[in-house]
Amino acid sequence: MKKPIIIDTDLGIDDVVAITAALFSEELDVRLITTVGGNVGIENTTRNAVDLLTFLGKDTPVARGVGVPLVSKPKTASHVHGSTGIGEYRFEAKANEALLSDENAIVALKNHIVHSPEPVTLVAIGPLTNIALLLKTFPETLDHIEEIVLMGGAVEGGNSTPVAEFNIFADPHAAKIVFDTDIHIVMCGLDVTALTSVTNEDVEKLKNKGRAGEMVYQMLHYYKHAYSDGKITIHDLCTIFYLTRPNLFDVKRANVNVVTEGDAAGCTITHFTDDGNVSACVGADVEGFRNELLTVFEGIS
Ligand code: RIB
Ligand code: CA
């Protein structure tokens, strides 16, 4: 039986790769996609989600979420993903607007979670604003969430500041709410995403792997401007491969305290302890990861 998941996304380029891999995986049942402001504004992240699903011929519902952080000033990563969030790529087909739910993301998340016969896994690949509001508004969902697999944070380092990763830095107050619950969280932070960087050659190979491969190739060809040494980090894809190929990763249990104010805002202070609620990814098989990327797109017709 496929694992039911909901993906919460600030649909930028690495999000596209992750969502596409999830939608065509044999292991995952993507029940809903919710959008949040992050890489770019909520209008674009939501537009990108509907356009991507239309392009892929999928009927997964999309629910628009919150466009601004709980407290912090909005930040974007448009310098990495471009002004629209998908580089210079443009989806040509007329979007299937019926995919866009009338419910906002928080209500849609609650309804899908509480009505699911089995617990749902949340995959969070953007700032955690929607997830925090879900847990605060509908605490009854806590009992119906299997775990949260998120791209965010770092045991050491940062990409928005020296000590903070973008998804956490963009909304540290939301991240604190999520990490302070006792839900099991898999943290795919910069420590592990940096270990799974793919090469220019890997990206070039995607070009000849069907419509989806060509689409992702175009976006990654733009995205790689933000990376150097020929190593391109598809951060969000770690969350999906953690779920479909967990053996690619090494994890250590921890508790994580999120700093919400001051110069260290967004820092995920990680205390390794066997009774922690967080499984922090600390290692990865990069050759296996690279091969899996090509295998996934080989299989998408
Ligand atoms: O720091 C990387 C994260 O920030 C990824 O989720 C990327 O899409 C951006 O949201
Ligand atoms: Ca993202």
Coordinates of N, CA and C in Angstrom, one line a residue, residues 89-273:
Y89 N 11.7 29.1 -17.2 CA 10.7 28.1 -17.8 C 9.3 28.7 -17.8
R90 N 8.6 28.4 -18.8 CA 7.2 28.8 -18.9 C 6.3 27.6 -19.3
F91 N 5.4 27.2 -18.4 CA 4.4 26.1 -18.8 C 3.5 26.7 -19.9
E92 N 3.3 25.9 -21.0 CA 2.6 26.5 -22.1 C 1.1 26.1 -22.0
A93 N 0.8 24.9 -21.5 CA -0.6 24.4 -21.6 C -1.5 25.3 -20.7
K94 N -2.7 25.4 -21.1 CA -3.7 26.1 -20.2 C -3.9 25.3 -18.9
A95 N -3.8 26.0 -17.8 CA -3.8 25.3 -16.5 C -5.2 24.8 -16.2
N96 N -5.2 23.6 -15.6 CA -6.4 23.0 -15.1 C -6.8 23.7 -13.8
E97 N -7.5 24.8 -13.9 CA -7.8 25.6 -12.7 C -8.7 24.8 -11.7
A98 N -9.3 23.7 -12.1 CA -10.2 22.9 -11.2 C -9.3 22.3 -10.1
L99 N -8.0 22.2 -10.4 CA -7.2 21.6 -9.4 C -7.1 22.5 -8.1
L100 N -7.4 23.8 -8.2 CA -7.2 24.7 -7.1 C -8.4 24.6 -6.2
S101 N -8.2 24.2 -5.0 CA -9.3 24.0 -4.0 C -9.9 25.3 -3.6
D102 N -11.2 25.3 -3.2 CA -11.8 26.5 -2.6 C -11.3 26.7 -1.1
E103 N -10.8 25.6 -0.6 CA -10.4 25.6 0.8 C -9.0 26.2 0.9
N104 N -8.8 27.0 2.0 CA -7.4 27.4 2.2 C -6.6 26.2 2.7
A105 N -5.2 26.3 2.6 CA -4.4 25.2 2.9 C -4.6 24.6 4.3
I106 N -4.8 25.5 5.3 CA -4.9 25.0 6.7 C -6.1 24.1 6.8
V107 N -7.2 24.6 6.3 CA -8.5 23.8 6.3 C -8.3 22.5 5.5
A108 N -7.7 22.6 4.3 CA -7.6 21.5 3.4 C -6.6 20.4 4.1
L109 N -5.6 20.9 4.7 CA -4.7 20.0 5.5 C -5.5 19.2 6.5
K110 N -6.2 20.0 7.3 CA -7.0 19.4 8.4 C -7.9 18.4 7.9
N111 N -8.7 18.7 6.9 CA -9.7 17.8 6.4 C -9.1 16.5 5.8
H112 N -8.0 16.7 5.0 CA -7.4 15.5 4.5 C -6.8 14.6 5.5
I113 N -6.2 15.2 6.6 CA -5.6 14.5 7.6 C -6.6 13.7 8.5
V114 N -7.6 14.4 8.9 CA -8.6 13.8 9.9 C -9.5 12.8 9.2
H115 N -9.7 13.0 7.8 CA -10.6 12.0 7.1 C -9.8 10.9 6.5
S116 N -8.5 10.9 6.7 CA -7.7 9.7 6.1 C -7.8 8.5 7.0
P117 N -8.1 7.3 6.4 CA -8.2 6.1 7.3 C -6.9 5.8 8.0
E118 N -5.8 6.2 7.3 CA -4.5 5.9 7.9 C -3.7 7.2 8.2
P119 N -2.8 7.2 9.1 CA -2.0 8.5 9.4 C -1.3 9.0 8.2
V120 N -1.2 10.3 8.1 CA -0.7 11.0 6.9 C 0.7 11.5 7.2
T121 N 1.6 11.4 6.3 CA 3.0 12.0 6.4 C 3.0 13.3 5.8
L122 N 3.5 14.3 6.5 CA 3.6 15.7 5.9 C 5.0 15.9 5.4
V123 N 5.1 16.3 4.2 CA 6.4 16.6 3.6 C 6.5 18.1 3.4
A124 N 7.3 18.8 4.2 CA 7.4 20.2 4.2 C 8.7 20.7 3.5
I125 N 8.6 21.3 2.4 CA 9.8 21.7 1.6 C 9.8 23.2 1.4
G126 N 9.2 24.0 2.3 CA 9.2 25.4 2.3 C 9.2 25.9 3.7
P127 N 9.0 27.2 3.9 CA 8.9 27.7 5.3 C 7.6 27.0 6.0
L128 N 7.7 26.9 7.3 CA 6.7 26.0 8.0 C 5.5 26.8 8.5
T129 N 5.2 27.9 7.9 CA 4.0 28.7 8.3 C 2.7 27.9 8.3
N130 N 2.4 27.3 7.2 CA 1.1 26.5 7.1 C 1.1 25.4 8.2
I131 N 2.2 24.7 8.3 CA 2.2 23.6 9.2 C 2.1 24.0 10.7
A132 N 2.7 25.1 11.0 CA 2.5 25.7 12.4 C 1.1 26.1 12.6
L133 N 0.5 26.8 11.6 CA -0.9 27.2 11.8 C -1.8 26.0 11.9
L134 N -1.6 25.0 11.1 CA -2.4 23.8 11.2 C -2.3 23.2 12.6
L135 N -1.1 23.1 13.2 CA -1.0 22.4 14.5 C -1.6 23.3 15.6
K136 N -1.6 24.6 15.4 CA -2.1 25.5 16.4 C -3.7 25.6 16.3
T137 N -4.1 25.6 15.0 CA -5.6 25.8 14.8 C -6.4 24.5 15.0
F138 N -5.8 23.4 14.6 CA -6.4 22.1 14.6 C -5.5 21.1 15.4
P139 N -5.4 21.2 16.7 CA -4.4 20.3 17.4 C -4.9 18.9 17.3
E140 N -6.1 18.6 17.0 CA -6.6 17.2 16.9 C -5.9 16.5 15.8
T141 N -5.3 17.3 14.8 CA -4.6 16.6 13.7 C -3.3 15.9 14.2
L142 N -2.8 16.3 15.3 CA -1.5 15.8 15.8 C -1.6 14.3 15.9
D143 N -2.7 13.8 16.3 CA -2.8 12.3 16.5 C -3.0 11.6 15.1
H144 N -3.1 12.3 14.0 CA -3.4 11.7 12.7 C -2.2 11.9 11.8
I145 N -1.1 12.5 12.3 CA 0.1 12.7 11.5 C 1.1 11.7 11.8
E146 N 1.5 10.9 10.8 CA 2.5 9.9 11.0 C 3.9 10.5 11.4
E147 N 4.3 11.4 10.6 CA 5.6 12.1 10.9 C 5.7 13.3 9.9
I148 N 6.6 14.2 10.2 CA 6.9 15.3 9.3 C 8.3 15.1 8.7
V149 N 8.4 15.0 7.4 CA 9.7 15.0 6.8 C 9.9 16.3 6.1
L150 N 10.9 17.0 6.6 CA 11.1 18.4 6.1 C 12.5 18.7 5.6
M151 N 12.5 19.5 4.6 CA 13.8 20.1 4.2 C 13.9 21.4 4.9
G152 N 15.0 21.5 5.8 CA 15.2 22.8 6.5 C 16.2 22.6 7.5
G153 N 16.8 23.7 8.0 CA 17.7 23.7 9.1 C 19.1 23.1 8.7
A154 N 19.8 23.0 9.7 CA 21.2 22.4 9.6 C 21.7 22.1 10.9
V155 N 22.5 21.0 11.0 CA 23.2 20.8 12.3 C 24.3 21.8 12.4
E156 N 24.9 22.1 11.3 CA 25.9 23.2 11.3 C 25.8 24.0 10.0
G157 N 25.9 25.3 10.1 CA 25.9 26.2 8.9 C 24.6 26.8 8.5
G158 N 24.6 27.5 7.4 CA 23.4 28.1 6.9 C 23.6 28.6 5.5
N159 N 22.5 28.9 4.8 CA 22.6 29.4 3.4 C 21.9 30.8 3.3
S160 N 21.2 31.2 4.3 CA 20.6 32.6 4.3 C 21.4 33.5 5.2
T161 N 21.9 32.9 6.3 CA 22.9 33.6 7.2 C 24.0 32.5 7.5
P162 N 25.1 32.8 8.1 CA 26.1 31.8 8.4 C 25.5 30.7 9.3
V163 N 24.4 30.9 10.0 CA 23.8 29.9 10.9 C 22.4 29.6 10.7
A164 N 21.8 30.0 9.5 CA 20.4 29.7 9.3 C 20.1 29.3 7.9
E165 N 19.3 28.3 7.7 CA 18.9 27.8 6.4 C 17.6 28.6 6.0
F166 N 17.4 28.7 4.7 CA 16.3 29.6 4.2 C 14.9 29.2 4.8
N167 N 14.5 28.0 4.7 CA 13.1 27.6 5.1 C 12.9 28.0 6.6
I168 N 13.9 27.8 7.4 CA 13.7 28.1 8.8 C 13.9 29.6 9.1
F169 N 14.8 30.2 8.4 CA 15.1 31.6 8.5 C 13.9 32.5 8.1
A170 N 13.2 32.0 7.0 CA 12.1 32.7 6.5 C 11.0 32.8 7.5
D171 N 10.8 31.8 8.3 CA 9.7 31.9 9.4 C 10.2 31.1 10.6
P172 N 11.1 31.6 11.4 CA 11.6 30.9 12.5 C 10.6 30.6 13.6
H173 N 9.6 31.5 13.8 CA 8.6 31.3 14.8 C 7.7 30.1 14.4
A174 N 7.4 30.0 13.1 CA 6.6 28.8 12.7 C 7.5 27.5 12.9
A175 N 8.8 27.6 12.6 CA 9.6 26.4 12.7 C 9.7 26.0 14.2
K176 N 9.8 27.0 15.1 CA 9.8 26.7 16.6 C 8.6 25.9 17.0
I177 N 7.4 26.4 16.5 CA 6.2 25.7 16.9 C 6.2 24.3 16.4
V178 N 6.7 24.0 15.2 CA 6.7 22.7 14.7 C 7.7 21.8 15.5
F179 N 8.9 22.3 15.6 CA 10.0 21.5 16.3 C 9.7 21.3 17.8
D180 N 8.9 22.2 18.4 CA 8.6 22.0 19.8 C 7.5 21.0 20.1
T181 N 6.8 20.5 19.0 CA 5.8 19.4 19.3 C 6.6 18.1 19.6
D182 N 5.8 17.1 19.9 CA 6.5 15.8 20.0 C 6.3 14.9 18.8
I183 N 5.9 15.5 17.7 CA 5.7 14.7 16.5 C 7.1 14.3 16.0
H184 N 7.3 13.1 15.4 CA 8.6 12.7 14.9 C 8.8 13.5 13.6
I185 N 10.0 14.1 13.6 CA 10.4 15.0 12.5 C 11.7 14.4 11.9
V186 N 11.7 14.3 10.6 CA 12.9 13.9 9.9 C 13.5 15.2 9.3
M187 N 14.6 15.7 9.8 CA 15.2 16.9 9.3 C 16.2 16.7 8.2
C188 N 15.9 17.0 7.0 CA 16.8 17.0 5.9 C 17.4 18.4 5.8
G189 N 18.5 18.6 6.5 CA 19.1 19.9 6.6 C 20.2 20.1 5.6
L190 N 20.9 21.2 5.7 CA 21.9 21.5 4.7 C 23.1 20.5 4.8
D191 N 23.3 19.9 6.0 CA 24.4 18.9 6.2 C 24.2 17.8 5.2
V192 N 22.9 17.3 5.0 CA 22.7 16.2 4.1 C 22.5 16.6 2.7
T193 N 21.8 17.7 2.5 CA 21.6 18.1 1.1 C 22.9 18.4 0.4
A194 N 23.8 19.0 1.2 CA 25.1 19.3 0.5 C 25.9 18.1 0.1
L195 N 25.5 16.9 0.8 CA 26.2 15.7 0.5 C 25.6 15.0 -0.8
T196 N 24.4 15.5 -1.2 CA 23.7 14.9 -2.3 C 23.7 15.7 -3.6
S197 N 24.7 16.6 -3.6 CA 24.7 17.5 -4.9 C 25.0 16.6 -6.1
V198 N 24.3 16.9 -7.2 CA 24.5 16.2 -8.4 C 25.4 17.1 -9.3
T199 N 25.7 16.5 -10.5 CA 26.7 17.1 -11.3 C 26.0 17.7 -12.6
N200 N 26.8 18.6 -13.3 CA 26.3 19.1 -14.6 C 25.9 18.0 -15.5
E201 N 26.8 16.9 -15.5 CA 26.5 15.8 -16.4 C 25.2 15.1 -16.0
D202 N 24.9 15.0 -14.7 CA 23.6 14.4 -14.3 C 22.5 15.2 -14.9
V203 N 22.6 16.5 -14.8 CA 21.5 17.4 -15.2 C 21.4 17.3 -16.7
E204 N 22.5 17.2 -17.4 CA 22.4 17.1 -18.9 C 21.7 15.8 -19.3
K205 N 21.9 14.7 -18.5 CA 21.3 13.4 -18.9 C 19.7 13.5 -18.7
L206 N 19.3 14.4 -17.9 CA 17.8 14.5 -17.7 C 17.1 15.0 -19.0
K207 N 17.9 15.8 -19.8 CA 17.3 16.4 -21.0 C 16.7 15.4 -21.9
N208 N 17.2 14.2 -21.9 CA 16.7 13.2 -22.8 C 15.8 12.1 -22.1
K209 N 15.3 12.5 -21.0 CA 14.4 11.6 -20.2 C 13.0 12.0 -20.3
G210 N 12.4 12.1 -21.5 CA 11.0 12.4 -21.6 C 10.6 13.8 -21.3
R211 N 9.3 14.1 -21.3 CA 8.8 15.5 -21.2 C 9.2 16.0 -19.8
A212 N 9.0 15.2 -18.8 CA 9.3 15.6 -17.4 C 10.8 15.9 -17.2
G213 N 11.6 15.0 -17.8 CA 13.0 15.1 -17.7 C 13.5 16.4 -18.4
E214 N 12.9 16.7 -19.5 CA 13.3 17.9 -20.3 C 12.9 19.1 -19.5
M215 N 11.7 19.1 -18.9 CA 11.2 20.2 -18.2 C 12.1 20.5 -17.0
V216 N 12.5 19.5 -16.2 CA 13.3 19.6 -15.1 C 14.7 20.0 -15.5
Y217 N 15.2 19.5 -16.6 CA 16.5 19.9 -17.2 C 16.5 21.4 -17.4
Q218 N 15.5 22.0 -18.0 CA 15.4 23.4 -18.3 C 15.5 24.2 -17.0
M219 N 14.8 23.8 -16.0 CA 14.8 24.5 -14.7 C 16.1 24.4 -14.0
L220 N 16.7 23.2 -14.0 CA 18.0 23.0 -13.3 C 19.1 23.7 -14.1
H221 N 19.0 23.8 -15.4 CA 20.0 24.5 -16.2 C 20.0 26.0 -15.7
Y222 N 18.9 26.5 -15.4 CA 18.8 27.9 -14.8 C 19.3 27.9 -13.4
Y223 N 18.8 27.0 -12.6 CA 19.1 26.9 -11.1 C 20.6 26.8 -10.8
K224 N 21.3 26.1 -11.7 CA 22.7 25.9 -11.4 C 23.6 27.1 -11.3
H225 N 23.0 28.3 -11.8 CA 23.8 29.5 -11.7 C 24.1 29.9 -10.2
A226 N 23.2 29.3 -9.3 CA 23.4 29.6 -7.9 C 24.4 28.7 -7.2
Y227 N 24.9 27.8 -8.0 CA 25.8 26.8 -7.4 C 27.1 26.8 -8.1
S228 N 28.2 26.3 -7.4 CA 29.5 26.4 -8.1 C 30.2 25.0 -8.1
D229 N 31.4 25.0 -8.6 CA 32.2 23.7 -8.6 C 31.4 22.6 -9.3
G230 N 30.4 22.9 -10.2 CA 29.7 21.8 -10.9 C 28.9 21.0 -9.9
K231 N 28.6 21.4 -8.7 CA 27.8 20.7 -7.8 C 26.4 21.4 -7.6
I232 N 25.4 20.7 -8.0 CA 24.0 21.4 -7.9 C 23.2 20.6 -6.9
T233 N 22.7 21.4 -5.9 CA 22.1 20.8 -4.7 C 20.6 20.9 -4.9
I234 N 19.9 19.8 -5.1 CA 18.5 19.7 -5.2 C 17.9 19.4 -3.8
H235 N 17.9 20.5 -3.0 CA 17.7 20.3 -1.5 C 16.4 19.4 -1.3
D236 N 15.3 19.9 -1.8 CA 14.0 19.3 -1.5 C 13.8 17.8 -1.8
L237 N 14.6 17.4 -2.8 CA 14.5 16.0 -3.3 C 14.9 15.0 -2.2
C238 N 15.7 15.5 -1.3 CA 16.1 14.6 -0.1 C 14.9 14.1 0.6
T239 N 13.9 14.9 0.8 CA 12.7 14.5 1.6 C 12.0 13.3 0.9
I240 N 11.9 13.4 -0.4 CA 11.2 12.3 -1.1 C 12.1 11.1 -1.2
F241 N 13.3 11.2 -1.5 CA 14.2 10.0 -1.5 C 14.4 9.4 -0.1
Y242 N 14.2 10.2 1.0 CA 14.2 9.7 2.3 C 13.0 8.7 2.5
L243 N 11.9 9.1 1.9 CA 10.7 8.2 2.0 C 10.7 7.0 1.1
T244 N 11.3 7.2 -0.1 CA 11.3 6.1 -1.1 C 12.5 5.2 -1.0
R245 N 13.6 5.8 -0.6 CA 14.9 5.1 -0.5 C 15.6 5.4 0.8
P246 N 15.0 5.1 1.9 CA 15.6 5.5 3.2 C 17.1 5.0 3.4
N247 N 17.4 3.9 2.7 CA 18.8 3.4 2.9 C 19.9 4.3 2.4
L248 N 19.4 5.3 1.6 CA 20.4 6.2 1.1 C 20.9 7.2 2.2
F249 N 20.3 7.2 3.4 CA 20.6 8.2 4.4 C 21.0 7.6 5.7
D250 N 21.8 8.4 6.4 CA 22.1 8.0 7.8 C 21.5 9.1 8.7
V251 N 20.9 8.7 9.8 CA 20.2 9.7 10.7 C 20.7 9.5 12.1
K252 N 20.6 10.6 12.9 CA 20.9 10.5 14.3 C 19.8 11.2 15.0
R253 N 19.3 10.6 16.2 CA 18.2 11.2 16.9 C 18.7 12.5 17.6
A254 N 17.8 13.5 17.7 CA 18.2 14.7 18.3 C 17.0 15.5 18.8
N255 N 17.2 16.5 19.6 CA 16.2 17.5 19.9 C 16.7 18.8 19.2
V256 N 15.8 19.6 18.6 CA 16.2 20.8 17.9 C 15.5 22.0 18.5
N257 N 16.3 23.0 18.9 CA 15.7 24.3 19.4 C 16.0 25.3 18.3
V258 N 14.9 26.0 17.9 CA 15.0 27.0 16.9 C 15.1 28.3 17.5
V259 N 16.1 29.1 17.1 CA 16.3 30.5 17.5 C 15.4 31.4 16.7
T260 N 14.6 32.2 17.4 CA 13.6 33.0 16.7 C 13.9 34.5 16.6
E261 N 14.8 35.0 17.4 CA 15.1 36.4 17.4 C 16.6 36.7 17.3
G262 N 17.0 37.9 16.8 CA 18.4 38.3 16.9 C 19.2 37.8 15.7
D263 N 20.5 37.9 15.8 CA 21.4 37.6 14.7 C 21.4 36.1 14.4
A264 N 21.0 35.3 15.4 CA 21.0 33.8 15.1 C 19.7 33.3 14.7
A265 N 18.7 34.3 14.4 CA 17.4 33.8 14.1 C 17.4 32.8 13.0
G266 N 16.6 31.7 13.1 CA 16.6 30.7 12.1 C 17.6 29.6 12.4
C267 N 18.4 29.7 13.4 CA 19.4 28.7 13.7 C 18.7 27.5 14.3
T268 N 19.0 26.3 13.9 CA 18.4 25.0 14.4 C 19.5 24.4 15.3
I269 N 19.4 24.8 16.6 CA 20.4 24.2 17.5 C 20.1 22.8 17.8
T270 N 21.0 21.9 17.4 CA 20.7 20.5 17.4 C 21.5 19.8 18.5
H271 N 20.7 19.2 19.4 CA 21.3 18.4 20.5 C 21.1 16.9 20.2
F272 N 22.1 16.2 19.9 CA 22.0 14.7 19.7 C 21.7 14.0 21.0
T273 N 20.6 13.3 20.9 CA 20.2 12.5 22.1 C 19.3 11.3 21.6

